[in-house]
PDB file of C-alpha atoms in Angstrom:
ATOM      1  CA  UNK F   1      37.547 144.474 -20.251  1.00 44.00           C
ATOM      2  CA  UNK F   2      40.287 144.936 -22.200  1.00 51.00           C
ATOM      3  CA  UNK F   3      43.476 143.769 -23.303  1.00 54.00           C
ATOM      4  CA  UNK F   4      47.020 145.135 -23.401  1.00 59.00           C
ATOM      5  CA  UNK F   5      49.981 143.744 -24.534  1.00 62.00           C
ATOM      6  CA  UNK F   6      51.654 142.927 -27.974  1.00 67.00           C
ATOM      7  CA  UNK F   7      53.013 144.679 -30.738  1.00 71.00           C
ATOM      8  CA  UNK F   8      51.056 147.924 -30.797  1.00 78.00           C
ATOM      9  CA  UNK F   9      50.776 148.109 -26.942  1.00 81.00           C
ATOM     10  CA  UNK F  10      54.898 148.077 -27.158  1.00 83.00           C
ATOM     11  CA  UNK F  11      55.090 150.904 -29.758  1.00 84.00           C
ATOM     12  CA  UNK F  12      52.672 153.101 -27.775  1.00 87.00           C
ATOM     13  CA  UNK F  13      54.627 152.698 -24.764  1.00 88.00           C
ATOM     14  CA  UNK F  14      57.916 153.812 -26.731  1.00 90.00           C
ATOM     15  CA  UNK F  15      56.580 156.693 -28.023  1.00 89.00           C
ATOM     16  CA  UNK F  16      55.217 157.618 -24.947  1.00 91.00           C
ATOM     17  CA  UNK F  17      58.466 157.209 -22.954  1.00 92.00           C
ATOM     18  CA  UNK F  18      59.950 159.344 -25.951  1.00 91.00           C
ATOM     19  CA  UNK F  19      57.565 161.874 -25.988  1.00 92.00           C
ATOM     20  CA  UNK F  20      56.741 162.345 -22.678  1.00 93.00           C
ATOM     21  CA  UNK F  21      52.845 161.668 -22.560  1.00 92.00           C
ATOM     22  CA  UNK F  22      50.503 159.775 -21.053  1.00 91.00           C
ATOM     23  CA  UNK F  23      48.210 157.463 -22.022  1.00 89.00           C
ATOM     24  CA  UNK F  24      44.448 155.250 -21.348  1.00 88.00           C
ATOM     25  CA  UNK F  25      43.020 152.538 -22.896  1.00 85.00           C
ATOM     26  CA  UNK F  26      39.365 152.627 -24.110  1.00 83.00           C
ATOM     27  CA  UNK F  27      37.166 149.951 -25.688  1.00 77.00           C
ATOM     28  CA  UNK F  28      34.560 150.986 -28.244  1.00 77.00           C
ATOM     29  CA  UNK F  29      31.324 149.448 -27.066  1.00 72.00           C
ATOM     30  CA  UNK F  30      31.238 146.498 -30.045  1.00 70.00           C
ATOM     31  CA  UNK F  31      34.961 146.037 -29.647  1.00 69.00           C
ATOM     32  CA  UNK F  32      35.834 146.337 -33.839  1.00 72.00           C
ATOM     33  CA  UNK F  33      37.628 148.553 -35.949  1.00 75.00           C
ATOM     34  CA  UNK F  34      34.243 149.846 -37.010  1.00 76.00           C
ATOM     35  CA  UNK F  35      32.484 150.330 -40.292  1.00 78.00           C
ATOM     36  CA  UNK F  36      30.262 153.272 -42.204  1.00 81.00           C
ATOM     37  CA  UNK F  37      26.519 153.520 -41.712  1.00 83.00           C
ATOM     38  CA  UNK F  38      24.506 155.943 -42.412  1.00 85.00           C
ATOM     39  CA  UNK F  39      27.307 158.393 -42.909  1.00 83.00           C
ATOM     40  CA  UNK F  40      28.310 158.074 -39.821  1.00 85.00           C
ATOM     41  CA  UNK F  41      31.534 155.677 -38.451  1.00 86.00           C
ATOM     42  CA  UNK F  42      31.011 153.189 -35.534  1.00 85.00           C
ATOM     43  CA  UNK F  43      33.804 151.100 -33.509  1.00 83.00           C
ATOM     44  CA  UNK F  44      37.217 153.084 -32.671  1.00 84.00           C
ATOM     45  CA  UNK F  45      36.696 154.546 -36.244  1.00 86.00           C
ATOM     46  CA  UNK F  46      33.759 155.990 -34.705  1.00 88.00           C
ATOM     47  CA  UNK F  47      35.526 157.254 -31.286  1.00 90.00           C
ATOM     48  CA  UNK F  48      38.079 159.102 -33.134  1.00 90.00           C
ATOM     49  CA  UNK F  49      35.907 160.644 -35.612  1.00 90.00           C
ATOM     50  CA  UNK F  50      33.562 161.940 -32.583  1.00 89.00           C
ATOM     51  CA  UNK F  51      37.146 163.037 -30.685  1.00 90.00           C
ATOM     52  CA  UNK F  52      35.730 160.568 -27.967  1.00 90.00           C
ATOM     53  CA  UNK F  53      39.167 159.222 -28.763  1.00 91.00           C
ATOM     54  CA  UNK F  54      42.416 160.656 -29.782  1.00 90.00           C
ATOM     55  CA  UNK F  55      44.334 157.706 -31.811  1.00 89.00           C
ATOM     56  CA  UNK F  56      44.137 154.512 -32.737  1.00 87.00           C
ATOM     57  CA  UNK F  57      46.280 151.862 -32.903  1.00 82.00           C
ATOM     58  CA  UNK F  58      45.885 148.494 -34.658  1.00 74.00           C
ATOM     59  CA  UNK F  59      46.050 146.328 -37.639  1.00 70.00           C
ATOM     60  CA  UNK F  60      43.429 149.130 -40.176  1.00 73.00           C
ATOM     61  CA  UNK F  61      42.357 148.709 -43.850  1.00 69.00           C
ATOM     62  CA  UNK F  62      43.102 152.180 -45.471  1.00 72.00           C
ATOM     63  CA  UNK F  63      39.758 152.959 -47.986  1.00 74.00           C
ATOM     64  CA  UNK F  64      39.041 156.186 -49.344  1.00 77.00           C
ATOM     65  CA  UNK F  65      35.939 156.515 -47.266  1.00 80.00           C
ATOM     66  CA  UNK F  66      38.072 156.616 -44.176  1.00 82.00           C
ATOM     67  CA  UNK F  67      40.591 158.786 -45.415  1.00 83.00           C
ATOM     68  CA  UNK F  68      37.916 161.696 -45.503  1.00 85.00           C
ATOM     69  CA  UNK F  69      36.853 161.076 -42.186  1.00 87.00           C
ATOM     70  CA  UNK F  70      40.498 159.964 -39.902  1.00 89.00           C
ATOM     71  CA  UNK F  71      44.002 160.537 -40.897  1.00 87.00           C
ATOM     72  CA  UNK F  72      46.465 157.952 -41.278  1.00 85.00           C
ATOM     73  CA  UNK F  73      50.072 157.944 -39.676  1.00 82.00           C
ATOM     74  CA  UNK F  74      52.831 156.241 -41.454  1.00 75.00           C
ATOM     75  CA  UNK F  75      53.117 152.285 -41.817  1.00 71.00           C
ATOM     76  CA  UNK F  76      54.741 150.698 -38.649  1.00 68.00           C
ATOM     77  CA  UNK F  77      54.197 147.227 -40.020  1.00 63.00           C
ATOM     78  CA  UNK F  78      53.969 145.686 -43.298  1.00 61.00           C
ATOM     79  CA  UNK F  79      52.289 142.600 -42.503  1.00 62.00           C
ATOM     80  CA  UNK F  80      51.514 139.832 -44.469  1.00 74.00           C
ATOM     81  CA  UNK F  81      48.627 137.260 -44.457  1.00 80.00           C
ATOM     82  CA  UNK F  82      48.369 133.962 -42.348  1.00 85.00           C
ATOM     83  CA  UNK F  83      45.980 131.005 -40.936  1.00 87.00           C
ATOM     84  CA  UNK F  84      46.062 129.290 -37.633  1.00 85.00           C
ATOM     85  CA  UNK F  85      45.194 125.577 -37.597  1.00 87.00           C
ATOM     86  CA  UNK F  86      45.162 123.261 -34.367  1.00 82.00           C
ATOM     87  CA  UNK F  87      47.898 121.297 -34.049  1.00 78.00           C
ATOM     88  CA  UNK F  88      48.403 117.917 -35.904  1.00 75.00           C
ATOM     89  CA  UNK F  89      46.936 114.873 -34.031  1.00 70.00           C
ATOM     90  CA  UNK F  90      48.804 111.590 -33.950  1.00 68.00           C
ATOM     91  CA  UNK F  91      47.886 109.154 -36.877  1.00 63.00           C
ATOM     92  CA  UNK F  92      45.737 106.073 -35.264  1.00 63.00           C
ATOM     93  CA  UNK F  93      47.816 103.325 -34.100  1.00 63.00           C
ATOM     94  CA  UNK F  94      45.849 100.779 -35.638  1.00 61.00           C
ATOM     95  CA  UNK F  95      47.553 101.007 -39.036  1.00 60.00           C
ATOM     96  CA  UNK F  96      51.096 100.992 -38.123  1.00 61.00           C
ATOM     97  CA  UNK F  97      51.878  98.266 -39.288  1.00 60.00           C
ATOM     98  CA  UNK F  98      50.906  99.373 -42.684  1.00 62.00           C
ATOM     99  CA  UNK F  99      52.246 102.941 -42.571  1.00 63.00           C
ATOM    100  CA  UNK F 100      55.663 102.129 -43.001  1.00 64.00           C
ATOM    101  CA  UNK F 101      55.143 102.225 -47.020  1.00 63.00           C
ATOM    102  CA  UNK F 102      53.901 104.296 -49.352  1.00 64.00           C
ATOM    103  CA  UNK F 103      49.836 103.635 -50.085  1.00 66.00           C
ATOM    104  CA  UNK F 104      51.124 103.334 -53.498  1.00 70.00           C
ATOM    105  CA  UNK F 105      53.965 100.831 -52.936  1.00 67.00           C
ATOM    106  CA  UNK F 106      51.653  98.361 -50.995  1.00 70.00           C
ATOM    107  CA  UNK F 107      49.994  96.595 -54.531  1.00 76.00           C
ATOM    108  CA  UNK F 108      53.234  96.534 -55.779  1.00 70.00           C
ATOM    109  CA  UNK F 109      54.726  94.786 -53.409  1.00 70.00           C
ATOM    110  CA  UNK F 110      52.205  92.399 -52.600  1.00 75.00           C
ATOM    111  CA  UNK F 111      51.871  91.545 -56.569  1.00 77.00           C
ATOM    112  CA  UNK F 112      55.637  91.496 -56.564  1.00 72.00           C
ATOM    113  CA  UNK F 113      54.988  88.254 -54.084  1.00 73.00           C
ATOM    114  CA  UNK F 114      52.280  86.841 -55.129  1.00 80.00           C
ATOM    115  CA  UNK F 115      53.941  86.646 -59.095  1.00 80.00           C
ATOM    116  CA  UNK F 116      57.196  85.662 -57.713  1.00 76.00           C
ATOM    117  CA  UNK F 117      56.287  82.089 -57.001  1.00 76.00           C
ATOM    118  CA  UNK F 118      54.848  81.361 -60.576  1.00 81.00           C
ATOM    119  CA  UNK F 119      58.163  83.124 -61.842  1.00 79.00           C
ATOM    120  CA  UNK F 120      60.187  80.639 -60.151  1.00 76.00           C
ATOM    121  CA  UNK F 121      58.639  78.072 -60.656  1.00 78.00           C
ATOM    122  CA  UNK F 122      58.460  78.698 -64.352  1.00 80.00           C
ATOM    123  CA  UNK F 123      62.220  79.500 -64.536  1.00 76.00           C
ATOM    124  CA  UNK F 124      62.887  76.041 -63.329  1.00 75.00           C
ATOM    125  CA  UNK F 125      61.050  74.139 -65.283  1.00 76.00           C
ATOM    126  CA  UNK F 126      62.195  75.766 -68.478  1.00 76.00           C
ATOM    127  CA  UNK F 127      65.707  75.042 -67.008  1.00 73.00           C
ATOM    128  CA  UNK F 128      65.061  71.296 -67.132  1.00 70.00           C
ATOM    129  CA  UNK F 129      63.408  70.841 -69.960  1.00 71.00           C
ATOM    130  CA  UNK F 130      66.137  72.657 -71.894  1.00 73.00           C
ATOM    131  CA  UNK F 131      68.297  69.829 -70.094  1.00 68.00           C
ATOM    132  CA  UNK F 132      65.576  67.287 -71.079  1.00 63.00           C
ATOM    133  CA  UNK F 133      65.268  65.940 -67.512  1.00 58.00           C
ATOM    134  CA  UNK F 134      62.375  64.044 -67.066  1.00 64.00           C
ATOM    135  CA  UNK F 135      60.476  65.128 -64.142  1.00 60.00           C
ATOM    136  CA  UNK F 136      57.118  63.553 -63.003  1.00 62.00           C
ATOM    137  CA  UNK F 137      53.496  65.463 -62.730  1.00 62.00           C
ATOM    138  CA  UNK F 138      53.489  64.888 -59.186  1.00 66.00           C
ATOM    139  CA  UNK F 139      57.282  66.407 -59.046  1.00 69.00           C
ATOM    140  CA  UNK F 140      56.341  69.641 -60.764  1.00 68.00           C
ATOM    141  CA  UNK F 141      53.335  70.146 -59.064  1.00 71.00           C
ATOM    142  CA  UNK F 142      55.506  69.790 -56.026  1.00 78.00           C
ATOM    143  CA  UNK F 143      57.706  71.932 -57.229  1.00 77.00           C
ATOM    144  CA  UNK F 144      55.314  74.846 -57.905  1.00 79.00           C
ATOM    145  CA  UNK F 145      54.475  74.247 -54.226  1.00 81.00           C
ATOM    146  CA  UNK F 146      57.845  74.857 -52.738  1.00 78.00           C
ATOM    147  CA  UNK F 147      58.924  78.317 -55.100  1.00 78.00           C
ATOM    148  CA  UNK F 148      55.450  79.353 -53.774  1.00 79.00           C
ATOM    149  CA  UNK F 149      56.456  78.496 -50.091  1.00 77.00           C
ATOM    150  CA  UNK F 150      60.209  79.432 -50.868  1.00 76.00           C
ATOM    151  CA  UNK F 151      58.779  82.787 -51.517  1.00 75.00           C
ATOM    152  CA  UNK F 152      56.553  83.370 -48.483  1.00 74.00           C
ATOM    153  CA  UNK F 153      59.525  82.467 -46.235  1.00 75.00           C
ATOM    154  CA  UNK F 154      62.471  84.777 -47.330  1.00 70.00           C
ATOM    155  CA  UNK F 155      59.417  87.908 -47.292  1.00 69.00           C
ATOM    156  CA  UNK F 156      58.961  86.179 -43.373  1.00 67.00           C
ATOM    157  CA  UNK F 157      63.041  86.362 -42.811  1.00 62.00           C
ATOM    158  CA  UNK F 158      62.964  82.733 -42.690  1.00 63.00           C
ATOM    159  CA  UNK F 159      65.569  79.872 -43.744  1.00 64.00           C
ATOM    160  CA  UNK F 160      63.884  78.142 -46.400  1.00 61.00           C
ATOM    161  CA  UNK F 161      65.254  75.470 -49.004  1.00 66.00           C
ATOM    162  CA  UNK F 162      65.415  76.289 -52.706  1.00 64.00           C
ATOM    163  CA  UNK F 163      63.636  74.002 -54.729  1.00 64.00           C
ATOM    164  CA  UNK F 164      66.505  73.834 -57.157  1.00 61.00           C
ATOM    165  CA  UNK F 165      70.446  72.652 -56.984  1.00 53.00           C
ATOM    166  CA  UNK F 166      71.474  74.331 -60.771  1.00 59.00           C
ATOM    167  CA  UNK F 167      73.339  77.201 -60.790  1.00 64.00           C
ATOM    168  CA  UNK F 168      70.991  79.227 -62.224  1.00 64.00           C
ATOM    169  CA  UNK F 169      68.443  78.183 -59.549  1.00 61.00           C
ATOM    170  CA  UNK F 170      71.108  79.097 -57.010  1.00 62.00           C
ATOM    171  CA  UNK F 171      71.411  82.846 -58.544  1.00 68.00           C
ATOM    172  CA  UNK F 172      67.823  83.360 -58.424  1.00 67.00           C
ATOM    173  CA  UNK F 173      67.706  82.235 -54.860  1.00 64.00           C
ATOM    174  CA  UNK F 174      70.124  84.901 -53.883  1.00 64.00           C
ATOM    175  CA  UNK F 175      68.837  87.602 -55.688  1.00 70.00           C
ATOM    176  CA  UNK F 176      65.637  87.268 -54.529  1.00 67.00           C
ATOM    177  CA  UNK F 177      67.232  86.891 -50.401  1.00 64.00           C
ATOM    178  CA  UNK F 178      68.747  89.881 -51.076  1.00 62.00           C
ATOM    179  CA  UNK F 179      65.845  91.606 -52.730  1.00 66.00           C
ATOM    180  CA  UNK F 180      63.239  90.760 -50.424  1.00 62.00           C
ATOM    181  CA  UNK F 181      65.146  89.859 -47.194  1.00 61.00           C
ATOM    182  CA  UNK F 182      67.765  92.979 -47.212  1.00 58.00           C
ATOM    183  CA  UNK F 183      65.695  95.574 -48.932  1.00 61.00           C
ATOM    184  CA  UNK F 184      62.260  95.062 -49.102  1.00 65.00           C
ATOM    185  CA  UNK F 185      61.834  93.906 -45.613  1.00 64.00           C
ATOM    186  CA  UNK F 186      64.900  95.619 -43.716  1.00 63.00           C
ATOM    187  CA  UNK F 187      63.467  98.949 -44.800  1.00 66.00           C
ATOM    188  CA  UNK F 188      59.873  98.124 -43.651  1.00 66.00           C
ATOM    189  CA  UNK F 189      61.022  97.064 -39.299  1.00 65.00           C
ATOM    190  CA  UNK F 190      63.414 100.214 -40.130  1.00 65.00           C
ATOM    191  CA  UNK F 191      60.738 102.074 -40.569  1.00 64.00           C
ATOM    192  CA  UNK F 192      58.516 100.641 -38.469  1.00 62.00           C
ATOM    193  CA  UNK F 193      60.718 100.656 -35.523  1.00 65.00           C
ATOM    194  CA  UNK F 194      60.898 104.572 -36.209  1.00 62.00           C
ATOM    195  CA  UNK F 195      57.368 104.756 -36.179  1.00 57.00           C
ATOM    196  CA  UNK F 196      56.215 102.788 -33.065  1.00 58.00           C
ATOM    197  CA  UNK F 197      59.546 104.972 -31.310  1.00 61.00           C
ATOM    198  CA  UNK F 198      57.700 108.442 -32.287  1.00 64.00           C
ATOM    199  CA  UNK F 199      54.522 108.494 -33.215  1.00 62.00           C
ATOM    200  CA  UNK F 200      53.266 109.888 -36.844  1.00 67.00           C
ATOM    201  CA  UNK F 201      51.291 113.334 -37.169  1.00 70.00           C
ATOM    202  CA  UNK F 202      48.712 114.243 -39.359  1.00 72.00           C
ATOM    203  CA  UNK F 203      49.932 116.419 -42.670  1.00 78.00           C
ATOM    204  CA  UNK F 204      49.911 119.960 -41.738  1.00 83.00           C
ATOM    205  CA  UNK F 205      48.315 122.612 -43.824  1.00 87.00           C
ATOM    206  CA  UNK F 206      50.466 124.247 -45.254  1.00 85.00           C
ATOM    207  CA  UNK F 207      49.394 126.946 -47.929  1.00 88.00           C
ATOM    208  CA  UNK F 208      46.403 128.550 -49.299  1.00 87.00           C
ATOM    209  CA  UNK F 209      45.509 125.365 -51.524  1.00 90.00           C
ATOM    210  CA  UNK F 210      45.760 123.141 -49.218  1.00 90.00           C
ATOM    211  CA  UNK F 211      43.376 125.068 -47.307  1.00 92.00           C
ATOM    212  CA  UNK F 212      40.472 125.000 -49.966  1.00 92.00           C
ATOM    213  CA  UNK F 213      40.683 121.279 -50.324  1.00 92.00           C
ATOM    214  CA  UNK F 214      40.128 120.375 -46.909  1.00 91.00           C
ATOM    215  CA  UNK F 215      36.996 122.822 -46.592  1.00 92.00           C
ATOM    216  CA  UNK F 216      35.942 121.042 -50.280  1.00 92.00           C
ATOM    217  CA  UNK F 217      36.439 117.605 -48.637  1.00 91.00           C
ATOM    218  CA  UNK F 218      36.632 117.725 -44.704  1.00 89.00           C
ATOM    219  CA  UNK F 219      34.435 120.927 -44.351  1.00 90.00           C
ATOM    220  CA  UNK F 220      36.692 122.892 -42.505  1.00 93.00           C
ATOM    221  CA  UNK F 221      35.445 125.895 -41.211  1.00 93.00           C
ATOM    222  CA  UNK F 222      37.845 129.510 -41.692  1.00 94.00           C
ATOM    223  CA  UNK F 223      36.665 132.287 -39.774  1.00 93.00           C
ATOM    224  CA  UNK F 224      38.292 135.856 -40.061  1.00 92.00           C
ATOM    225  CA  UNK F 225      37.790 139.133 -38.388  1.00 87.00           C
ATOM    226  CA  UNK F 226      35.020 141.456 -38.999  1.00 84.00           C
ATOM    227  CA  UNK F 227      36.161 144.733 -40.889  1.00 76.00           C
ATOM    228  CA  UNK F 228      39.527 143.891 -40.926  1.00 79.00           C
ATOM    229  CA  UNK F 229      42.129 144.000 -43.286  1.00 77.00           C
ATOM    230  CA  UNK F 230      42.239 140.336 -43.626  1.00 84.00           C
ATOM    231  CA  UNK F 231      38.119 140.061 -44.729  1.00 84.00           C
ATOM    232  CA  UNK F 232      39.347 143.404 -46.975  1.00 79.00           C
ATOM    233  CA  UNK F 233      41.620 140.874 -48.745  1.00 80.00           C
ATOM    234  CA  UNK F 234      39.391 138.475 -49.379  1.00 86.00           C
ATOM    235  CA  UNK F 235      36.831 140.844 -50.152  1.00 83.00           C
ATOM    236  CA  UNK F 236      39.048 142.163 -52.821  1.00 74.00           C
ATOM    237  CA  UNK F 237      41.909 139.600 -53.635  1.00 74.00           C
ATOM    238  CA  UNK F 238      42.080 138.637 -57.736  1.00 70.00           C
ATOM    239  CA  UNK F 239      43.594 135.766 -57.288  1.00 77.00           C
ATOM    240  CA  UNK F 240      42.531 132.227 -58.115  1.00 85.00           C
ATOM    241  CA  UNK F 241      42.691 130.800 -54.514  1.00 86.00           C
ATOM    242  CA  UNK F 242      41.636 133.690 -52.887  1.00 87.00           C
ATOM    243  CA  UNK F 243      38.068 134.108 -54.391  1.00 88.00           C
ATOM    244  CA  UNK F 244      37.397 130.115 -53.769  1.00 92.00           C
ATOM    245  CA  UNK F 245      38.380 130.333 -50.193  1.00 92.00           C
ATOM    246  CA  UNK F 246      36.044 133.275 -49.477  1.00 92.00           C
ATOM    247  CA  UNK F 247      33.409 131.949 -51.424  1.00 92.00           C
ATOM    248  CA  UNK F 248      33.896 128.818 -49.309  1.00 94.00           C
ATOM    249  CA  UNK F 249      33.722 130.899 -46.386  1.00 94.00           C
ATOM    250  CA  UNK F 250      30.611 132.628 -47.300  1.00 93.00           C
ATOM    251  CA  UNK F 251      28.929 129.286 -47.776  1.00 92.00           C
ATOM    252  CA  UNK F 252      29.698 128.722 -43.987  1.00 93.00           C
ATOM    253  CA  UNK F 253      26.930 129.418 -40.971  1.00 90.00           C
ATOM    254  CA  UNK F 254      29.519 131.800 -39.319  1.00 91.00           C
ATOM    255  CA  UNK F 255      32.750 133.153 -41.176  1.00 92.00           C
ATOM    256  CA  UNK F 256      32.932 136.483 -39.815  1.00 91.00           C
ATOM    257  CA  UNK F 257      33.856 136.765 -35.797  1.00 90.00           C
ATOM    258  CA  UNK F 258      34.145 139.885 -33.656  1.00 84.00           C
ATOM    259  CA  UNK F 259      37.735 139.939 -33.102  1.00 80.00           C
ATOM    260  CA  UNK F 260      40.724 137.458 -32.984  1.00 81.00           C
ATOM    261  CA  UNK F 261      40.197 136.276 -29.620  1.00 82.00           C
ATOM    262  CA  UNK F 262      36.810 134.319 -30.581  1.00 85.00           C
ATOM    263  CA  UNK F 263      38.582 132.868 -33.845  1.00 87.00           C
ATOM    264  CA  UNK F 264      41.563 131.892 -31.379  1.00 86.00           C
ATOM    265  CA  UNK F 265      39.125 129.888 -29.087  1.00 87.00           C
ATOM    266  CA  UNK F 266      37.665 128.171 -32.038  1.00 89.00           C
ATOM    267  CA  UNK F 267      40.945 126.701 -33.416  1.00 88.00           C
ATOM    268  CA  UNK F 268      41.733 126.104 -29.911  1.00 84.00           C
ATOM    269  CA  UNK F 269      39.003 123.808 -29.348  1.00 86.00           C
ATOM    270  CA  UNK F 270      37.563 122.167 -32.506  1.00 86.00           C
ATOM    271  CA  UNK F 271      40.325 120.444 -34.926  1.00 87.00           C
ATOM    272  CA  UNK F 272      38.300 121.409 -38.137  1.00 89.00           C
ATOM    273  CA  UNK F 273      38.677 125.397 -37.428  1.00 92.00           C
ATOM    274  CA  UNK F 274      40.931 127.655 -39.404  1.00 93.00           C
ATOM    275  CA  UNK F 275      41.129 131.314 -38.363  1.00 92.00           C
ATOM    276  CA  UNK F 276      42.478 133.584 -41.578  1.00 89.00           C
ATOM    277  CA  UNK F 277      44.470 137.209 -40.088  1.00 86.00           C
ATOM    278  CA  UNK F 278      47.873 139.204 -39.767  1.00 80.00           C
ATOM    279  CA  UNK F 279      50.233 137.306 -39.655  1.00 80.00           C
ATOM    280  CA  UNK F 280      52.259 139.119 -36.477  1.00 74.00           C
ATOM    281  CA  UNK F 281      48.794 139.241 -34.597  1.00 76.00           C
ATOM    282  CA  UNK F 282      48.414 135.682 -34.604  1.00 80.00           C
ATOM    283  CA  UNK F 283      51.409 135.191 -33.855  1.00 78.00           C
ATOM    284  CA  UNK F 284      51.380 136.835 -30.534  1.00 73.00           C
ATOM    285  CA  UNK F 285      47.744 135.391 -30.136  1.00 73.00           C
ATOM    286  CA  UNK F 286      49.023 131.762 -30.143  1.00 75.00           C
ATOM    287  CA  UNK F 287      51.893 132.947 -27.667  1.00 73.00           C
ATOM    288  CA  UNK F 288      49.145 134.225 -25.575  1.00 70.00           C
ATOM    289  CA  UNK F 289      46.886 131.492 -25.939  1.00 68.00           C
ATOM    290  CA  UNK F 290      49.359 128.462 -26.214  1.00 65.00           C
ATOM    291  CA  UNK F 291      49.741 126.230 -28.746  1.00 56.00           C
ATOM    292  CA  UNK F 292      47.251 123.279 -29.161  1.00 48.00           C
TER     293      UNK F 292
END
């Protein structure tokens, strides 16, 4: 079995039309590009070197080993590298109510409210004894009491009393209503309501370092074609990234596959799967297969 269709399948059938010949489709028995051994080529390499074969078409690492043996026609494509994750589940649920903010802006906040009391409650009673009002231990403790409780009931969008009638008491009050009652917690049911109306994803990956950190921490698993120009590039890529994502992938049970259509299957149906190739073949591979 084998399977037509794509970008190469399209250019052969131009030419054709344009040069007036006809065509069939052969598989070579392993189905790869093929590889040297023992001086002799196997895979499609190995069709067209025995003339079982008279071209082949498809994504092909030029080496100098091959030019000696096959000769090359001129670039069609200049394609560039890519990986093919699954899809981005939705985020649980269960922590909605906390996603709104920021990890970061959640000890913050909550040590914004639990100081605010004490603040308060401090301004105050600076305030009268600057005045020198005499106010009773039973008064003050009361008092620490209600700038606690004021506190907890503007963050709750409730009408509360402010434990103080002075002016300065009365600026605090609304600076505080309109830092924690128009802000702080107008921005958090905005947000919510946003959330609970469309549901968060998980972060996409998004480039090559991205990729090595989730197989460092989540042991993802990238898989890439046998002898093809993507395992060339890692093979021989300089770069930083590169050599730590193949020697990540070398660490892995399996990291090479027989061709795309495996690699497509695993992303398809395990989350943790990355599958490494040409960027316009996996392109039409996830058109083919649908995205998940």
């Amino acid at each position: 079995e084998h399977i037509e269709g794509g970008r190469d399948d399209k250019l052969l059938s131009l030419l054709a039309s344009k040069l007036n010949f006809r065509y069939n489709y052969t598989d070579p028995p392993d189905r790869n590009q093929g590889s040297l051994i023992n001086g002799t080529y196997t895979g499609a390499l190995g069709l067209v070197t025995s003339r079982q074969a008279d071209m082949f078409m498809g994504d092909l690492t030029l080496t100098h080993e091959r030019y000696q043996a096959v000769e090359f026609t001129f670039f069609t494509l200049a394609d560039s590298e890519a990986f093919l994750t699954h899809a981005p589940g939705t985020l649980n649920e269960a922590l909605a109510l906390i996603r709104p903010f920021h990890w970061k802006v959640w000890p913050p906040l909550i040590l914004s409210a639990v100081v605010a009391g004490p603040v308060l409650y401090m301004i105050i009673k600076l305030q009268l004894k600057w005045r020198t009002v005499n106010v009773s231990k039973s008064n003050l403790d009361r008092l620490f009491s209600d700038c606690v409780w004021f506190i907890l009931v503007i963050l709750l969008k409730q009408n509360g009393k402010f434990p103080s009638y002075t002016s300065t008491g009365r600026m605090m009050a609304l600076l505080l209503s309109l830092s924690a009652t128009y802000v702080i917690v107008d921005l958090y049911s905005a947000n919510l309501t946003s959330i609970l109306a469309r549901p968060h994803k998980e972060q996409p990956i998004r480039n090559l370092e991205q990729l090595v950190d989730v197989m460092k921490s989540k042991q993802y698993q990238t898989v890439v074609e046998k002898n093809s120009a993507s395992q060339s590039m890692l093979e021989n890529g300089t770069g930083v990234l590169v050599r730590d994502l193949w020697s990540l992938m070398k660490r892995q049970q399996t990291y090479l596959i027989d061709f795309n259509e495996d690699g497509m299957l695993m992303v398809q149906n395990r989350k943790d799967h990355v599958l490494l190739g040409g960027r316009e073949t996996l392109f039409y591979d996830a058109k083919r297969f649908g995205s998940h």
